[in-house]
Amino acid sequence: PTDEAVALSIPDPTNPRYSYAAGKIISEIMALNYGRKHFERVLIFRPHNVYGPDMGWEHVLPQFILRAVDLIKDNPEGTLEFPIKGDGKQTRAFVYIDDFIEGVVCMLDKGQHLNIYHIGNPDEIEIREVAKKVVGYFGRQVNIIAGNAREGETPRRCPDISKLKKLGYEPRVSFDEGIIPTAGWYAENADKRKNKT
């Protein structure tokens, strides 16, 4: 698990995949250095794979849920052939939106000026298991089809939330619990997406 003290780096500035990370690094440095002189209180939080109903269309969970919806339409019976990037052994740690909000509130109430806090859930899950649980929500079996991994793919992402836990934060919603309202919302609203994934 990664704590707040781990060095920030951009492995390949020419890879568009890292533009998100670069933007966050720049923003943190600006906030901390400007905040030293010009603000009484600056707090930085780092969200780690927040998910839930109506949380956008481009993240892994909405994409998997919508892919499952489309596959079920085309294959009303039998095992679904489910393609993913890479072999699916890479892990992520997802935090449900309600827990994330509680983490932000905890940080705002008790966090210290010029401090950084990871907000997430340290429970890791393999991406292939995520796909199985998403398809399982719909009562179907799945055959995971491994594909080429994205360039710059990270094999593991897991936050160390010890710092925020010392302030009283404790995530309560498991992935198995959080996927139910999340998958339900995206399935019911699949027609609202702009482009099929």
Tab-separated table of C-alpha atoms in Angstrom:
chain	number	residue	atom	x	y	z
A	1	PRO	CA	0.000	0.000	0.000
A	2	THR	CA	1.150	3.501	-0.929
A	3	ASP	CA	1.335	6.129	1.780
A	4	GLU	CA	1.420	9.900	1.425
A	5	ALA	CA	5.226	10.062	1.661
A	6	VAL	CA	5.954	8.009	-1.466
A	7	ALA	CA	7.871	10.065	-4.037
A	8	LEU	CA	5.774	11.474	-6.862
A	9	SER	CA	7.000	10.672	-10.354
A	10	ILE	CA	5.994	10.623	-13.990
A	11	PRO	CA	7.592	7.568	-15.657
A	12	ASP	CA	7.014	8.811	-19.206
A	13	PRO	CA	5.905	12.418	-19.819
A	14	THR	CA	5.195	11.610	-23.492
A	15	ASN	CA	2.540	9.020	-22.573
A	16	PRO	CA	-0.882	10.734	-22.434
A	17	ARG	CA	-1.860	8.239	-19.725
A	18	TYR	CA	0.274	10.190	-17.248
A	19	SER	CA	-1.285	13.602	-17.902
A	20	TYR	CA	-3.803	13.002	-15.093
A	21	ALA	CA	-1.039	12.242	-12.592
A	22	ALA	CA	1.010	15.217	-13.784
A	23	GLY	CA	-1.964	17.542	-13.294
A	24	LYS	CA	-2.419	16.289	-9.747
A	25	ILE	CA	1.277	16.723	-8.912
A	26	ILE	CA	1.334	20.281	-10.228
A	27	SER	CA	-1.851	21.158	-8.325
A	28	GLU	CA	-0.530	19.748	-5.053
A	29	ILE	CA	2.775	21.618	-5.311
A	30	MET	CA	0.994	24.880	-6.106
A	31	ALA	CA	-1.490	24.442	-3.247
A	32	LEU	CA	1.170	23.580	-0.679
A	33	ASN	CA	3.609	26.327	-1.611
A	34	TYR	CA	1.046	29.078	-2.095
A	35	GLY	CA	-0.783	27.896	1.008
A	36	ARG	CA	2.246	28.328	3.254
A	37	LYS	CA	2.019	32.109	2.998
A	38	HIS	CA	-1.466	32.941	1.842
A	39	PHE	CA	-3.936	30.550	3.510
A	40	GLU	CA	-4.632	29.607	7.096
A	41	ARG	CA	-5.517	26.067	6.106
A	42	VAL	CA	-4.691	23.964	3.070
A	43	LEU	CA	-5.540	20.260	2.998
A	44	ILE	CA	-4.919	17.881	0.129
A	45	PHE	CA	-6.822	14.664	-0.354
A	46	ARG	CA	-5.983	11.926	-2.809
A	47	PRO	CA	-9.021	9.881	-3.834
A	48	HIS	CA	-8.379	6.253	-4.731
A	49	ASN	CA	-10.814	4.700	-7.242
A	50	VAL	CA	-14.053	6.215	-5.981
A	51	TYR	CA	-17.150	4.493	-7.372
A	52	GLY	CA	-20.907	4.523	-7.034
A	53	PRO	CA	-24.071	5.373	-8.953
A	54	ASP	CA	-23.839	8.230	-11.472
A	55	MET	CA	-20.080	8.673	-11.138
A	56	GLY	CA	-19.270	9.240	-14.805
A	57	TRP	CA	-18.940	6.890	-17.748
A	58	GLU	CA	-15.215	6.461	-18.370
A	59	HIS	CA	-13.930	4.540	-15.351
A	60	VAL	CA	-13.445	0.797	-15.099
A	61	LEU	CA	-16.650	-0.023	-13.223
A	62	PRO	CA	-19.049	1.896	-15.499
A	63	GLN	CA	-17.260	0.435	-18.512
A	64	PHE	CA	-17.479	-3.126	-17.187
A	65	ILE	CA	-21.129	-2.742	-16.191
A	66	LEU	CA	-22.123	-1.300	-19.563
A	67	ARG	CA	-20.100	-3.959	-21.379
A	68	ALA	CA	-21.997	-6.596	-19.409
A	69	VAL	CA	-25.337	-4.957	-20.286
A	70	ASP	CA	-24.445	-4.990	-23.997
A	71	LEU	CA	-23.172	-8.581	-23.907
A	72	ILE	CA	-26.332	-9.778	-22.168
A	73	LYS	CA	-28.497	-8.097	-24.821
A	74	ASP	CA	-26.559	-9.887	-27.542
A	75	ASN	CA	-26.310	-13.186	-25.613
A	76	PRO	CA	-29.457	-13.772	-23.557
A	77	GLU	CA	-28.226	-17.203	-22.431
A	78	GLY	CA	-24.970	-18.945	-21.595
A	79	THR	CA	-21.572	-17.809	-20.410
A	80	LEU	CA	-20.479	-14.333	-21.460
A	81	GLU	CA	-17.146	-13.844	-23.220
A	82	PHE	CA	-15.754	-10.776	-21.452
A	83	PRO	CA	-12.664	-9.032	-22.908
A	84	ILE	CA	-10.353	-7.043	-20.629
A	85	LYS	CA	-7.030	-5.225	-20.958
A	86	GLY	CA	-4.113	-7.328	-19.735
A	87	ASP	CA	-4.427	-10.617	-17.879
A	88	GLY	CA	-6.657	-9.218	-15.140
A	89	LYS	CA	-4.214	-9.980	-12.333
A	90	GLN	CA	-3.540	-6.294	-11.734
A	91	THR	CA	-5.172	-5.125	-8.506
A	92	ARG	CA	-7.098	-2.028	-7.506
A	93	ALA	CA	-8.658	-0.859	-4.264
A	94	PHE	CA	-12.088	0.747	-4.723
A	95	VAL	CA	-13.839	3.051	-2.260
A	96	TYR	CA	-17.604	3.514	-2.346
A	97	ILE	CA	-18.804	7.118	-2.665
A	98	ASP	CA	-20.413	7.212	0.803
A	99	ASP	CA	-17.150	6.143	2.442
A	100	PHE	CA	-15.222	8.638	0.355
A	101	ILE	CA	-17.469	11.500	1.470
A	102	GLU	CA	-17.019	10.457	5.092
A	103	GLY	CA	-13.269	10.516	4.524
A	104	VAL	CA	-13.380	14.052	3.146
A	105	VAL	CA	-15.515	15.240	6.072
A	106	CYS	CA	-13.155	13.555	8.553
A	107	MET	CA	-10.180	15.255	6.915
A	108	LEU	CA	-11.906	18.654	6.944
A	109	ASP	CA	-12.869	18.288	10.602
A	110	LYS	CA	-9.566	16.965	11.947
A	111	GLY	CA	-6.874	17.313	9.294
A	112	GLN	CA	-3.825	19.497	9.773
A	113	HIS	CA	-2.748	22.464	7.659
A	114	LEU	CA	-0.448	21.564	4.742
A	115	ASN	CA	-1.061	17.830	5.139
A	116	ILE	CA	-1.923	15.240	2.494
A	117	TYR	CA	-4.437	12.449	3.135
A	118	HIS	CA	-5.217	9.337	1.138
A	119	ILE	CA	-8.927	8.581	1.042
A	120	GLY	CA	-9.824	5.090	-0.052
A	121	ASN	CA	-10.360	1.524	1.005
A	122	PRO	CA	-7.279	-0.699	1.301
A	123	ASP	CA	-9.137	-3.879	0.277
A	124	GLU	CA	-7.563	-4.966	-3.019
A	125	ILE	CA	-9.296	-6.901	-5.762
A	126	GLU	CA	-7.971	-8.270	-9.050
A	127	ILE	CA	-9.499	-6.731	-12.168
A	128	ARG	CA	-10.610	-10.147	-13.422
A	129	GLU	CA	-12.504	-10.590	-10.127
A	130	VAL	CA	-14.112	-7.192	-10.654
A	131	ALA	CA	-15.373	-8.414	-14.034
A	132	LYS	CA	-16.708	-11.621	-12.489
A	133	LYS	CA	-18.545	-9.724	-9.759
A	134	VAL	CA	-20.033	-7.255	-12.255
A	135	VAL	CA	-21.330	-10.033	-14.496
A	136	GLY	CA	-22.411	-11.993	-11.428
A	137	TYR	CA	-24.650	-9.075	-10.437
A	138	PHE	CA	-26.724	-9.895	-13.527
A	139	GLY	CA	-26.849	-13.584	-12.599
A	140	ARG	CA	-24.556	-14.697	-15.395
A	141	GLN	CA	-21.297	-16.642	-15.662
A	142	VAL	CA	-18.279	-15.145	-17.388
A	143	ASN	CA	-15.229	-16.259	-19.329
A	144	ILE	CA	-12.517	-13.608	-19.028
A	145	ILE	CA	-10.707	-12.924	-22.313
A	146	ALA	CA	-7.262	-11.451	-21.640
A	147	GLY	CA	-5.960	-8.807	-24.025
A	148	ASN	CA	-2.978	-6.543	-24.434
A	149	ALA	CA	-2.207	-4.419	-21.403
A	150	ARG	CA	-2.177	-0.665	-21.844
A	151	GLU	CA	1.250	0.916	-22.080
A	152	GLY	CA	2.201	2.196	-18.643
A	153	GLU	CA	-0.343	-0.033	-16.867
A	154	THR	CA	0.209	-0.191	-13.119
A	155	PRO	CA	0.102	-3.724	-11.688
A	156	ARG	CA	-1.074	-2.598	-8.256
A	157	ARG	CA	-2.821	0.424	-6.774
A	158	CYS	CA	-3.669	0.392	-3.095
A	159	PRO	CA	-3.743	3.310	-0.663
A	160	ASP	CA	-2.288	3.232	2.806
A	161	ILE	CA	-4.976	5.101	4.768
A	162	SER	CA	-3.295	4.850	8.180
A	163	LYS	CA	-2.907	8.621	8.465
A	164	LEU	CA	-6.630	9.290	7.987
A	165	LYS	CA	-7.594	6.305	10.144
A	166	LYS	CA	-5.750	7.953	13.047
A	167	LEU	CA	-8.261	10.798	12.691
A	168	GLY	CA	-11.184	8.349	12.944
A	169	TYR	CA	-11.846	7.389	9.323
A	170	GLU	CA	-12.924	3.829	8.617
A	171	PRO	CA	-14.418	2.687	5.288
A	172	ARG	CA	-17.506	0.545	5.880
A	173	VAL	CA	-18.907	-0.424	2.469
A	174	SER	CA	-17.383	-3.580	0.964
A	175	PHE	CA	-16.989	-3.956	-2.776
A	176	ASP	CA	-19.665	-6.668	-2.792
A	177	GLU	CA	-22.095	-4.253	-1.135
A	178	GLY	CA	-21.189	-1.206	-3.209
A	179	ILE	CA	-21.401	-2.942	-6.567
A	180	ILE	CA	-25.144	-3.594	-6.110
A	181	PRO	CA	-26.413	0.012	-6.266
A	182	THR	CA	-23.641	0.921	-8.704
A	183	ALA	CA	-24.415	-1.807	-11.241
A	184	GLY	CA	-28.143	-1.214	-10.776
A	185	TRP	CA	-27.857	2.484	-11.582
A	186	TYR	CA	-25.695	2.021	-14.668
A	187	ALA	CA	-27.879	-0.805	-15.979
A	188	GLU	CA	-30.998	1.341	-15.576
A	189	ASN	CA	-29.348	4.357	-17.183
A	190	ALA	CA	-27.327	2.649	-19.931
A	191	ASP	CA	-29.279	4.517	-22.607
A	192	LYS	CA	-27.972	7.848	-21.261
A	193	ARG	CA	-24.344	7.225	-22.132
A	194	LYS	CA	-22.971	9.291	-24.967
A	195	ASN	CA	-20.958	6.567	-26.652
A	196	LYS	CA	-21.008	2.804	-26.241
A	197	THR	CA	-17.909	1.493	-24.465
